[in-house]
Short mmCIF file of C-alpha atoms in Angstrom, two decimals:
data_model
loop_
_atom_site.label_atom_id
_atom_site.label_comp_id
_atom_site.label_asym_id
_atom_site.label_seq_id
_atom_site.Cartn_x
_atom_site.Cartn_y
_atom_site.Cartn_z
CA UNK A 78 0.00 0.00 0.00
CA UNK A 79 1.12 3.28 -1.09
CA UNK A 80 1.88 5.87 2.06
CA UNK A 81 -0.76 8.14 2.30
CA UNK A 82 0.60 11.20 2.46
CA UNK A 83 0.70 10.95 -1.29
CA UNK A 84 -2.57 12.45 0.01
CA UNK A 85 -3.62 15.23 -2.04
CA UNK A 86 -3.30 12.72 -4.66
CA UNK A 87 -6.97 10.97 -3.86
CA UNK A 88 -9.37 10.92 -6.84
CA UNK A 89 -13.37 11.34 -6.42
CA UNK A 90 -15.60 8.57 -7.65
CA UNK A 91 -19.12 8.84 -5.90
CA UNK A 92 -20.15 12.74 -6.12
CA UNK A 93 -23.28 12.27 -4.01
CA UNK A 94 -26.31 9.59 -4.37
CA UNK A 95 -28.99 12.34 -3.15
CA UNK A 96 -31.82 11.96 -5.90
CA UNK A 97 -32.60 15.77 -4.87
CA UNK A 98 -30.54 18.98 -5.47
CA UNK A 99 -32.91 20.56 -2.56
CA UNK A 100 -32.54 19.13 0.63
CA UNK A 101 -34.61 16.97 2.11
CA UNK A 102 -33.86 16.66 5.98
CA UNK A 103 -34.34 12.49 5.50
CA UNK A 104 -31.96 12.43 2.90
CA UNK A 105 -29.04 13.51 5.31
CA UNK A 106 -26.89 10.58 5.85
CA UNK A 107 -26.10 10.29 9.58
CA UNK A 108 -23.44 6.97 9.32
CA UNK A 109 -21.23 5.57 6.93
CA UNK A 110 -19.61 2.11 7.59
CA UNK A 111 -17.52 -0.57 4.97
CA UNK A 112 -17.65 -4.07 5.82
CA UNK A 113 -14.47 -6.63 7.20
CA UNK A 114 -13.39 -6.77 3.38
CA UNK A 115 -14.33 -3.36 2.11
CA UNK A 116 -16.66 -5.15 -0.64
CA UNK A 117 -19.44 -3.17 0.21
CA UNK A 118 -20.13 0.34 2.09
CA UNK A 119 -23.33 0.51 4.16
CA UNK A 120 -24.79 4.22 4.66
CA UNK A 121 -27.73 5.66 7.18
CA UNK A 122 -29.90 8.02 6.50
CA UNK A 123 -32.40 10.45 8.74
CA UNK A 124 -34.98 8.93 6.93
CA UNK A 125 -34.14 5.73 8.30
CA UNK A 126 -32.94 4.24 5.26
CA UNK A 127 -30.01 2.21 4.39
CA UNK A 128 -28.33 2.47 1.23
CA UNK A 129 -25.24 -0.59 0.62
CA UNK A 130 -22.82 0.74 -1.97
CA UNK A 131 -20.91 -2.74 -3.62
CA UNK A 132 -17.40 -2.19 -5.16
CA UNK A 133 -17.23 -2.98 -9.09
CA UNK A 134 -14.82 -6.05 -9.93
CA UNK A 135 -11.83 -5.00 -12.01
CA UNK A 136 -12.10 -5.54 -15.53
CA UNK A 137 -9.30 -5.61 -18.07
CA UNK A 138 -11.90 -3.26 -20.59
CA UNK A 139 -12.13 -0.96 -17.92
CA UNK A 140 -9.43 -0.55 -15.67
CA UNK A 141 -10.21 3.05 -14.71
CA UNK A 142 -13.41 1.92 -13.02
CA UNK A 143 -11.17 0.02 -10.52
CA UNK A 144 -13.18 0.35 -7.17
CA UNK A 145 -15.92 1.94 -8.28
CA UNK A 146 -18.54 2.07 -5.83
CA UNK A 147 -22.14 1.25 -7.35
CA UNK A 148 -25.88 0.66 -5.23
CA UNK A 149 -26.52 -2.36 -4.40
CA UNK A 150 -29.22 -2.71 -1.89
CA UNK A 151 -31.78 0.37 -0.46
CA UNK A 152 -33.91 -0.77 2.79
CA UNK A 153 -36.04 1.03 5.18
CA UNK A 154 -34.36 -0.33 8.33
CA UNK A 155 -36.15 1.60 10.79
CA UNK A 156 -40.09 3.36 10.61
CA UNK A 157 -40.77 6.61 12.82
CA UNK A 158 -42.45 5.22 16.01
CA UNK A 159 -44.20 7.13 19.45
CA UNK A 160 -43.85 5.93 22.53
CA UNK A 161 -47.61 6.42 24.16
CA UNK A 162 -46.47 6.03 27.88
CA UNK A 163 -44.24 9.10 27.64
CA UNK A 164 -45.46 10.78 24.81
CA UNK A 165 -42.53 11.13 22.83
CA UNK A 166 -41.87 10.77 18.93
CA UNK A 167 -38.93 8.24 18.40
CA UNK A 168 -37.18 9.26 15.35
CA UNK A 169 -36.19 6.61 12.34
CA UNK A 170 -32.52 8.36 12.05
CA UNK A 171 -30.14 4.97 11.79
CA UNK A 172 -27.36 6.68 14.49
CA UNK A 173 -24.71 3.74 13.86
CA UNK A 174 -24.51 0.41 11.56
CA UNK A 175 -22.48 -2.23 12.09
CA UNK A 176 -20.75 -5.40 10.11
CA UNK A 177 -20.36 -8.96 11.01
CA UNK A 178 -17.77 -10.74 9.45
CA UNK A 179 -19.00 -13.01 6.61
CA UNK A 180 -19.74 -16.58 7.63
CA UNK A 181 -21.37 -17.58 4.31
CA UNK A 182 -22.73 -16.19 1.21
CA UNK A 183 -25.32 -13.36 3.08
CA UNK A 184 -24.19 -10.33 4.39
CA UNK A 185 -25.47 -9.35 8.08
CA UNK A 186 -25.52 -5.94 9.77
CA UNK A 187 -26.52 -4.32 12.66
CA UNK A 188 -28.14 -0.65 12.31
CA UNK A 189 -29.96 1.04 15.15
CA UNK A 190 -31.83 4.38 15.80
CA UNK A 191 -32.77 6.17 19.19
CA UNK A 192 -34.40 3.17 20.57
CA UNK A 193 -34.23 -0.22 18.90
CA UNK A 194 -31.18 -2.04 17.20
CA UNK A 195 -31.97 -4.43 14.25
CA UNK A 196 -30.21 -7.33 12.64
CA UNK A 197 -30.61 -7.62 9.08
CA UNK A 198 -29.80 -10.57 6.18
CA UNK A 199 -28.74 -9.31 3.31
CA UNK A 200 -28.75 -12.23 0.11
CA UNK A 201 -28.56 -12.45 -2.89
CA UNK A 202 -31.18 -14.64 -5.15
CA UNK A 203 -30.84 -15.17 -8.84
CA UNK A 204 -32.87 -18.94 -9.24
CA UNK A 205 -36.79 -19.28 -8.55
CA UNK A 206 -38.34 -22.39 -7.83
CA UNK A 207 -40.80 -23.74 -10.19
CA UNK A 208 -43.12 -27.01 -10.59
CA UNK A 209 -45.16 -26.66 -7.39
CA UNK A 210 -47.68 -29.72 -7.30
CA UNK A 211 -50.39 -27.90 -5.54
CA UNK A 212 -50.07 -24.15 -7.01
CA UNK A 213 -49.27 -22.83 -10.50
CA UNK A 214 -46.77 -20.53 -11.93
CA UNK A 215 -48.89 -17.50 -10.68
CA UNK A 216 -48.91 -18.79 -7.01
CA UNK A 217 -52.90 -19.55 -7.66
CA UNK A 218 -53.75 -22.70 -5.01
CA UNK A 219 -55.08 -25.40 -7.70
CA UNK A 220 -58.18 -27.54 -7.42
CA UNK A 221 -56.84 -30.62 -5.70
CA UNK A 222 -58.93 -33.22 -8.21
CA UNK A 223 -57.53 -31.72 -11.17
CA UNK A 224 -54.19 -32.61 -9.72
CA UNK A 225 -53.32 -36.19 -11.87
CA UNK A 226 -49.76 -36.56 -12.00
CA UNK A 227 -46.49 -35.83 -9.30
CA UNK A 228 -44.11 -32.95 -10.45
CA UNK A 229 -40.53 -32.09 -9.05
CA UNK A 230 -39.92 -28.71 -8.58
CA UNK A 231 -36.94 -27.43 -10.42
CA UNK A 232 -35.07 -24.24 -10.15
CA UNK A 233 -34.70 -21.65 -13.04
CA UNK A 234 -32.68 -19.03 -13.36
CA UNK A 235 -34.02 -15.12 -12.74
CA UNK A 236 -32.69 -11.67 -12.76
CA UNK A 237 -30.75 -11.28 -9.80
CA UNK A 238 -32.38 -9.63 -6.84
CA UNK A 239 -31.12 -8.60 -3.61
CA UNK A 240 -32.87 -9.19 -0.53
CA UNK A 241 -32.94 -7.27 2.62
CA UNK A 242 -34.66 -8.97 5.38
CA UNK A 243 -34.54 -8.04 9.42
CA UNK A 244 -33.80 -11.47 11.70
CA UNK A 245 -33.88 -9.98 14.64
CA UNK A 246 -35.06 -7.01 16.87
CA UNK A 247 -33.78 -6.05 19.99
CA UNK A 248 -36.20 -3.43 21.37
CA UNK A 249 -37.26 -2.19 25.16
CA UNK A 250 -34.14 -1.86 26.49
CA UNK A 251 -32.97 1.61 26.48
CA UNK A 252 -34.66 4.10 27.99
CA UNK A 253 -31.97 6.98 26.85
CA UNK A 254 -31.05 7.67 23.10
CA UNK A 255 -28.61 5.04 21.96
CA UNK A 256 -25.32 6.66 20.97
CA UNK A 257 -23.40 3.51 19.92
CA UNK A 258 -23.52 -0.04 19.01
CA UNK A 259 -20.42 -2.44 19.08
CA UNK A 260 -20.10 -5.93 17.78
CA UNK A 261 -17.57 -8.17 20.19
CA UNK A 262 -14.85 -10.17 18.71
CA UNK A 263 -16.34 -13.56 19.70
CA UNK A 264 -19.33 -12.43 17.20
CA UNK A 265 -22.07 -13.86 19.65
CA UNK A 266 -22.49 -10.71 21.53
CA UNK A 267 -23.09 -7.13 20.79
CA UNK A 268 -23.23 -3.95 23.37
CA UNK A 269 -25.30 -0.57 22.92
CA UNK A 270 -24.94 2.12 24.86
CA UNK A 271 -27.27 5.25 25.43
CA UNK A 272 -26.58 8.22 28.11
CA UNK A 273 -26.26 6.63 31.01
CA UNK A 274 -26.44 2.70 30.72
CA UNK A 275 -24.53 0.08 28.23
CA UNK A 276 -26.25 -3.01 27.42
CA UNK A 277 -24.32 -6.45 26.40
CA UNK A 278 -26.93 -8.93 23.78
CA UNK A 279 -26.38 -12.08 22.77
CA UNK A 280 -27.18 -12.12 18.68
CA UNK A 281 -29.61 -15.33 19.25
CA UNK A 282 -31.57 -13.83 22.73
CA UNK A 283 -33.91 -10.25 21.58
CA UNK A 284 -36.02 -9.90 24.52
CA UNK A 285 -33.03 -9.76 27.16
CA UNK A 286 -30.05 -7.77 28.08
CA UNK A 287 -27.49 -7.50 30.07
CA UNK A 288 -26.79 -4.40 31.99
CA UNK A 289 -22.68 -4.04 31.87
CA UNK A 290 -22.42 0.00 32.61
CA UNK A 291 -25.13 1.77 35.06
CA UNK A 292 -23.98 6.25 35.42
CA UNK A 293 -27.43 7.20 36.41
CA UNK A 294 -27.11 8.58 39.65
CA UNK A 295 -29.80 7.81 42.12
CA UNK A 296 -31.06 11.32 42.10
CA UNK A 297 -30.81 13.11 38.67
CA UNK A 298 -30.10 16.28 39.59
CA UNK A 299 -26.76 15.05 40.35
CA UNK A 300 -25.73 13.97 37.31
CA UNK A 301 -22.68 15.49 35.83
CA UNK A 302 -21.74 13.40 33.06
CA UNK A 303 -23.45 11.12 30.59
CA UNK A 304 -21.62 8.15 27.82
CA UNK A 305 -21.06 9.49 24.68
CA UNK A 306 -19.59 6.61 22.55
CA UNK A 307 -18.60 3.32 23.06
CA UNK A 308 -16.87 -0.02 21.61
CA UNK A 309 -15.69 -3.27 21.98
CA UNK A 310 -11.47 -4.07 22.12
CA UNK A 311 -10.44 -5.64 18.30
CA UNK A 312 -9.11 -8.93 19.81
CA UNK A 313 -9.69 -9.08 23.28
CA UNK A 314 -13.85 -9.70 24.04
CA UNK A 315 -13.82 -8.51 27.34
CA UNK A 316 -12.47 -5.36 27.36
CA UNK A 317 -14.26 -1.97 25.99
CA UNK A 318 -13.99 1.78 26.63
CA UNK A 319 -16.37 4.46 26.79
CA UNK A 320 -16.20 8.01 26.51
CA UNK A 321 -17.68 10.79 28.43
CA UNK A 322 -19.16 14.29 28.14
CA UNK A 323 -16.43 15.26 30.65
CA UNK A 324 -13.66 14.22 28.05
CA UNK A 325 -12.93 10.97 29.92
CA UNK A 326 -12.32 7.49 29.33
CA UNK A 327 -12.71 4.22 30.90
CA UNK A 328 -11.42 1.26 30.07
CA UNK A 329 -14.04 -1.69 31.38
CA UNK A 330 -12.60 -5.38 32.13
CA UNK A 331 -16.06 -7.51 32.09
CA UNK A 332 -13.80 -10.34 33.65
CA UNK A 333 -13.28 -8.47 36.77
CA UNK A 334 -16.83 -7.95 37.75
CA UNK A 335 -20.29 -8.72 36.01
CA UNK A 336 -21.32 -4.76 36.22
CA UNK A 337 -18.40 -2.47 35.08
CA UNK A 338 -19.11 0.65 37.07
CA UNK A 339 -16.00 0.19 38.36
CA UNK A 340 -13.23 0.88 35.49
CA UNK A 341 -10.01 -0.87 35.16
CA UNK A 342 -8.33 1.98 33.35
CA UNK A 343 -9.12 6.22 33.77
CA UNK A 344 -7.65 8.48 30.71
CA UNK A 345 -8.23 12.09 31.43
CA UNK A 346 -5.55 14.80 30.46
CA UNK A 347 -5.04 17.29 32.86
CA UNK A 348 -6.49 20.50 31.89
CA UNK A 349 -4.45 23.70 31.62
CA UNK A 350 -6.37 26.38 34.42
CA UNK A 351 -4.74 29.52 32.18
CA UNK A 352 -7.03 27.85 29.05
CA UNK A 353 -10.06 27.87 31.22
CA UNK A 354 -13.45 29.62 29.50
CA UNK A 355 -16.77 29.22 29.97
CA UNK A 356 -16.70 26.76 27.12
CA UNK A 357 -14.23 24.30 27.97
CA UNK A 358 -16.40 21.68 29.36
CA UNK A 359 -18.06 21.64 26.14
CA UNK A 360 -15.62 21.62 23.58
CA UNK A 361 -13.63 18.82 26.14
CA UNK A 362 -16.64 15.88 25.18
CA UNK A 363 -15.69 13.55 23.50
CA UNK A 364 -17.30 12.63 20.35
CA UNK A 365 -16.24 9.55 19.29
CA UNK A 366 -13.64 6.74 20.40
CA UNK A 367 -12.10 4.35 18.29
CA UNK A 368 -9.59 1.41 19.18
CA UNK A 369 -6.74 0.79 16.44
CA UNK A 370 -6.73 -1.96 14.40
CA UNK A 371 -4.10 -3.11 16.59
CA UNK A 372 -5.61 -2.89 19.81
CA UNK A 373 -2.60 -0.66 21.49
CA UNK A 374 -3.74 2.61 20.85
CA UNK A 375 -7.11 4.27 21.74
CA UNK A 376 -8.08 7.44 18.92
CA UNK A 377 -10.87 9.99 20.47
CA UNK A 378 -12.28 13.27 18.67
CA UNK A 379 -13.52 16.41 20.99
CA UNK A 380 -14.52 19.34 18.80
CA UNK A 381 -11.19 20.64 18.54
CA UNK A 382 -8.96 17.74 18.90
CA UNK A 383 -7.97 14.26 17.98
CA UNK A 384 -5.85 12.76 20.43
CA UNK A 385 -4.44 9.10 20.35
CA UNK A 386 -4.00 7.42 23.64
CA UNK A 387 -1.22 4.17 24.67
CA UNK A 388 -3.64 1.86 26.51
CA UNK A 389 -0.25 1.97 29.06
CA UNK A 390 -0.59 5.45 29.92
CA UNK A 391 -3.41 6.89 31.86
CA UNK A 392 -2.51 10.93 32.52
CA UNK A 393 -1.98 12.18 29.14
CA UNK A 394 -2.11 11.12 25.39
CA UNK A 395 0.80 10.30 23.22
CA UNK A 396 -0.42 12.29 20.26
CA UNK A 397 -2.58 15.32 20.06
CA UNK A 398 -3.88 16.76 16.62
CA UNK A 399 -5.30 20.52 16.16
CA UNK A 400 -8.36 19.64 14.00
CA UNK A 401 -9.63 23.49 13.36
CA UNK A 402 -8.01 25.47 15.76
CA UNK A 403 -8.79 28.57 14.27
CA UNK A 404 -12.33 28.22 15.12
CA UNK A 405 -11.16 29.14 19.00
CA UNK A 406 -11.89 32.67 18.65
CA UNK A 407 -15.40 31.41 16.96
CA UNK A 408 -16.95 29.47 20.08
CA UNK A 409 -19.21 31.98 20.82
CA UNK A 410 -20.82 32.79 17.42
CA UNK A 411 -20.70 28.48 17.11
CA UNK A 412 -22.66 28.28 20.65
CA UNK A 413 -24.77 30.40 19.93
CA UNK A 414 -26.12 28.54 16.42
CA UNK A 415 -25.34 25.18 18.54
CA UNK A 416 -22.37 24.17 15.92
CA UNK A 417 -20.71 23.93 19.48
CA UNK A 418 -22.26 20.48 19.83
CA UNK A 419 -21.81 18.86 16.59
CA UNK A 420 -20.74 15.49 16.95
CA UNK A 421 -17.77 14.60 14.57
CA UNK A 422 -16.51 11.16 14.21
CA UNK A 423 -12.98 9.52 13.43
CA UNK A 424 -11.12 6.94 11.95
CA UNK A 425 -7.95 5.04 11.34
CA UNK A 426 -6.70 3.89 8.16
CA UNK A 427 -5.55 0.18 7.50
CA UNK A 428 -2.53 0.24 8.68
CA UNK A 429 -3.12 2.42 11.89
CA UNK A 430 -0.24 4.70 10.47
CA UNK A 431 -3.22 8.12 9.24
CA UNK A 432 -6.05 9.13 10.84
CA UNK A 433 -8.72 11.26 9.61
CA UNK A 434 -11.65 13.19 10.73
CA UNK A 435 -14.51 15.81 9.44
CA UNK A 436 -14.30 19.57 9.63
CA UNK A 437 -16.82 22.66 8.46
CA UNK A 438 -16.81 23.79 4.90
CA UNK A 439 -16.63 20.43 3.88
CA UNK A 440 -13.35 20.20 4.86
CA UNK A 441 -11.85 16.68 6.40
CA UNK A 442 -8.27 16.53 7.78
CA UNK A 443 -5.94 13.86 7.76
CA UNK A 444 -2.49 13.62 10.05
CA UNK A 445 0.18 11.12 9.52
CA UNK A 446 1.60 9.74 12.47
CA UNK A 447 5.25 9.32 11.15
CA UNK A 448 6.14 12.13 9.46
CA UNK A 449 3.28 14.69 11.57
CA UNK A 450 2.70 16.05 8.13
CA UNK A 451 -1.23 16.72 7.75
CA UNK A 452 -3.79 17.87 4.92
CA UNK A 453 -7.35 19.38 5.16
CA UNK A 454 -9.07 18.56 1.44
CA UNK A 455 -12.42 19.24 0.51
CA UNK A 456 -15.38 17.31 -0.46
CA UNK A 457 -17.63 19.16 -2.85
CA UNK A 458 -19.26 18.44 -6.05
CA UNK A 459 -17.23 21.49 -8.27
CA UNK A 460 -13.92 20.07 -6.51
CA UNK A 461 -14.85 16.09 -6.83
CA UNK A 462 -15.47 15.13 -10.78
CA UNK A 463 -14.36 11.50 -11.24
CA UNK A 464 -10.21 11.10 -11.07
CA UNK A 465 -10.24 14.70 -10.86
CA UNK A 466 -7.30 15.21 -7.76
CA UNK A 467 -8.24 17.09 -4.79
CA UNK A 468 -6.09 19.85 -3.94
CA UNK A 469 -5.45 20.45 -0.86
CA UNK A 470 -7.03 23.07 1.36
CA UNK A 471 -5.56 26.00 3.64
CA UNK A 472 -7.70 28.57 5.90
CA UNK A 473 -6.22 31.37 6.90
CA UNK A 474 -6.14 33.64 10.28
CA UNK A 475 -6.38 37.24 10.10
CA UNK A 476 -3.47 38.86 7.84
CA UNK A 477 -3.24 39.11 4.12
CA UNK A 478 -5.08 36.08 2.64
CA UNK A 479 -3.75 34.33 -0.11
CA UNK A 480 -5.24 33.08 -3.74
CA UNK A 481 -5.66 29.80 -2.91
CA UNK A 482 -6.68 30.44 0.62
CA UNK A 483 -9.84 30.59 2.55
CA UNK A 484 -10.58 33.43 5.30
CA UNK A 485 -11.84 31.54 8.81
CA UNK A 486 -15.01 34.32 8.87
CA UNK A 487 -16.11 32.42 5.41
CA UNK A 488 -16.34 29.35 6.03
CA UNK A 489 -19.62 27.59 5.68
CA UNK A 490 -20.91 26.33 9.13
CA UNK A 491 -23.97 24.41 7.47
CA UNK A 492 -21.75 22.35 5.81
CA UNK A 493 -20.10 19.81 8.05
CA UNK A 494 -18.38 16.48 7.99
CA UNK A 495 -19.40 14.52 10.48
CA UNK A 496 -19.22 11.01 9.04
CA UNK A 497 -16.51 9.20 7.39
CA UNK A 498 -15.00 5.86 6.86
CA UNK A 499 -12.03 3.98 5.45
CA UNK A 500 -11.35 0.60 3.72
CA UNK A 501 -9.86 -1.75 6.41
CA UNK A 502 -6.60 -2.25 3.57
CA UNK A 503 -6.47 0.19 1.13
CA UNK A 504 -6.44 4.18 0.76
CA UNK A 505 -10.18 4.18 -0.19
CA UNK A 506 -12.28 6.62 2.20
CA UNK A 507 -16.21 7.45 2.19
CA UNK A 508 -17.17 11.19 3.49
CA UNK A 509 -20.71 12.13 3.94
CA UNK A 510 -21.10 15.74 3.24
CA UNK A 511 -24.79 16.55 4.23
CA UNK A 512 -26.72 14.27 1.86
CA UNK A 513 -24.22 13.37 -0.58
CA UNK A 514 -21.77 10.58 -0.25
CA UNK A 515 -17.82 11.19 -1.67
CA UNK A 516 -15.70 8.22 -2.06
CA UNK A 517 -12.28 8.98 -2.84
CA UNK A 518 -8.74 6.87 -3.57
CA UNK A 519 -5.48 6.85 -4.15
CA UNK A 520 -4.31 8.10 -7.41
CA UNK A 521 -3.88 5.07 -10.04
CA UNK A 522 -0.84 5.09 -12.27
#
């Protein structure tokens, strides 16, 4: 694999799979996930729709359409519900989906929105059954005494058709909105967390759960701190972390006691008293956490930062990465149109070596971790015509701007990168921009 950083040399395939130049608020995708192989690229939408992108195979005709993404399956995973006893609309928004590894020839995922998490079976068909003895081609019963001679059903060929079908619901267990779903590494069990509690399933059991992680104080008007992501350790099943609204983490052992309240490892950086404003508690939650493909290392976004953590060392993190600093002297204007609490996500590349993570203006950054070189690029339709390469992007503080720079008081707050993903082996990365999807790789020779 080519080092990244050949970066600004990433070509745009995908420039957006919105049918609609308006926006429509259910068309905004809210997660993008590829599966174990990178085959296939699941999104979420606030419509509660899932969309599975499948990667064209190379052909020597066409070798410029080398992993070309292309629709494969749209579902409605999830239906807007209310919830009668406390009056409250439960929104179809899919928050997170999910991959299992492939056992056989289906594809399963896990997608979930505020409430209720849902396996689904997705299968290909491309043979129909035919011959019936006791209804015709038309699936008509027929008349039993007309019925003279045995037939064996046979199976014919058909157009291919892909089949999305849900296997299992796990409902009735949160009573917070669910902020994250993880699939262990023994692939029998599953945890979801919301606010304040994390729940362990077993794929097979839907109508129980077991509570792992319990914040909720006995009297609510003492609560200082709610979950804000969560996920299961790459090799190791009984170890996860989750992150807090305080800009902590905790590192869970489920082998050392059956409820986890009790953490087996505290990450918190020490916070400087001179940097001290009335908005440092908020800009210090953490957003999203992410173990590395390795299992060492432990990645978390706040709205400023990306800092990676050594699962050996509690008091401070190894690496810290200035995402949009310049937007410091903007946290009141961003309060004050709630940009403040935008949730961005972030995620490692293959080889754990780049890391990457959404910005406003649809800008994304990416830092190497060996050389500390990083980019910011932009995903946007003018900038992202296929194999066109993207440039890469520079705002600029105060002072003489120059040509090919942007001015911090023009960015575009509205548009925001919250969502991205990257193939788990090769310099392939999916950014949802709003409602269109951007898939960009490495430049082909």
């Amino acid at each position: 694999m080519n080092p990244i950083l050949s970066v600004p040399e990433l070509h745009g395939f995908i420039s957006g799979f919105s049918s609609c130049s308006f926006l429509v608020n259910s068309d905004i995708i809210s997660t993008v996930e590829f599966n174990h192989t990178g085959e296939l690229l699941a999104t979420g939408d606030k419509g509660g729709r899932v969309v599975i992108f499948q990667r064209e195979q190379e052909s020597k005709n066409q070798p410029h359409r080398r992993g070309e993404y292309n629709v494969y399956s749209t579902f409605q995973s999830h239906e807007p519900e209310f919830d009668y006893l406390k009056s409250l609309e439960i929104e179809e928004k899919i928050n997170k989906i999910r991959w299992l590894p492939q056992q056989n020839a289906a594809y399963f995922l896990l997608s979930t929105n505020d409430k209720t998490v849902k396996l689904w079976k997705v299968s290909e068909r491309d043979k129909r059954p035919e011959g019936y003895n006791l209804k015709d081609e038309d699936g008509r019963l027929r008349d039993p005494s007309m019925i003279t001679m045995l037939r064996v059903p046979v199976l014919r060929p058909m157009d291919l058709m892909v089949e999305a079908t849900p296997r299992r619901v796990f409902a009735n267990a949160h009573t917070y909105h669910i902020n994250s779903i993880s699939v262990n590494s023994d692939y029998e069990t599953y945890m979801s967390a919301d606010d304040l509690r994390i729940n362990l399933w077993n794929f097979e059991i839907t109508n129980q759960s077991f509570n792992i992680v319990d914040i909720k104080p006995a009297n609510m008007e003492e609560l200082t701190e709610v979950i804000t992501a969560a996920e299961f350790h790459p090799h190791h099943c009984n170890t996860f972390v989750y992150s807090s609204s305080k800009g902590t983490i905790r590192l869970c052992d489920m082998r050392a006691s059956a409820l986890c309240d009790r953490h087996s490892k505290f990450f918190e950086e020490p916070e400087d008293p001179s940097n001290r404003s009335f908005f440092s508690e908020i800009i210090s939650s953490i957003s999203d956490v992410k173990f590395s493909h390795s299992g060492r290392y432990i990645m978390t976004r706040d709205y400023l930062t990306v800092k990676v953590w050594d699962l050996n060392m509690e008091n401070r993190p190894i690496e810290t990465y200035q995402v949009h600093d310049y937007l410091r002297s903007k946290l009141c204007s961003l309060y004050e149109n709630d940009c403040i609490f935008d949730k961005f996500e972030c995620v490692w590349n293959g080889s754990d070596s780049v890391i990457m993570t959404g910005s406003y203006n649809n800008f994304f950054r990416m830092f190497d971790r060996n050389t500390k070189r990083d980019v910011t690029l932009e995903a946007s339709r003018e900038n992202s015509k296929p194999r066109a390469i993207l440039k890469p992007r520079k705002v600029c503080v105060g002072g003489k701007r120059r040509k090919d720079e942007i001015s911090v008081d023009s960015l575009d707050f509205s548009k925001k990168i919250l969502h991205t993903a990257w193939h788990p082996s090769e310099n392939i990365i999916a950014v949802a921009a709003t409602n269109n999807l951007y898939i960009f790789q490495d430049k082909v020779n």
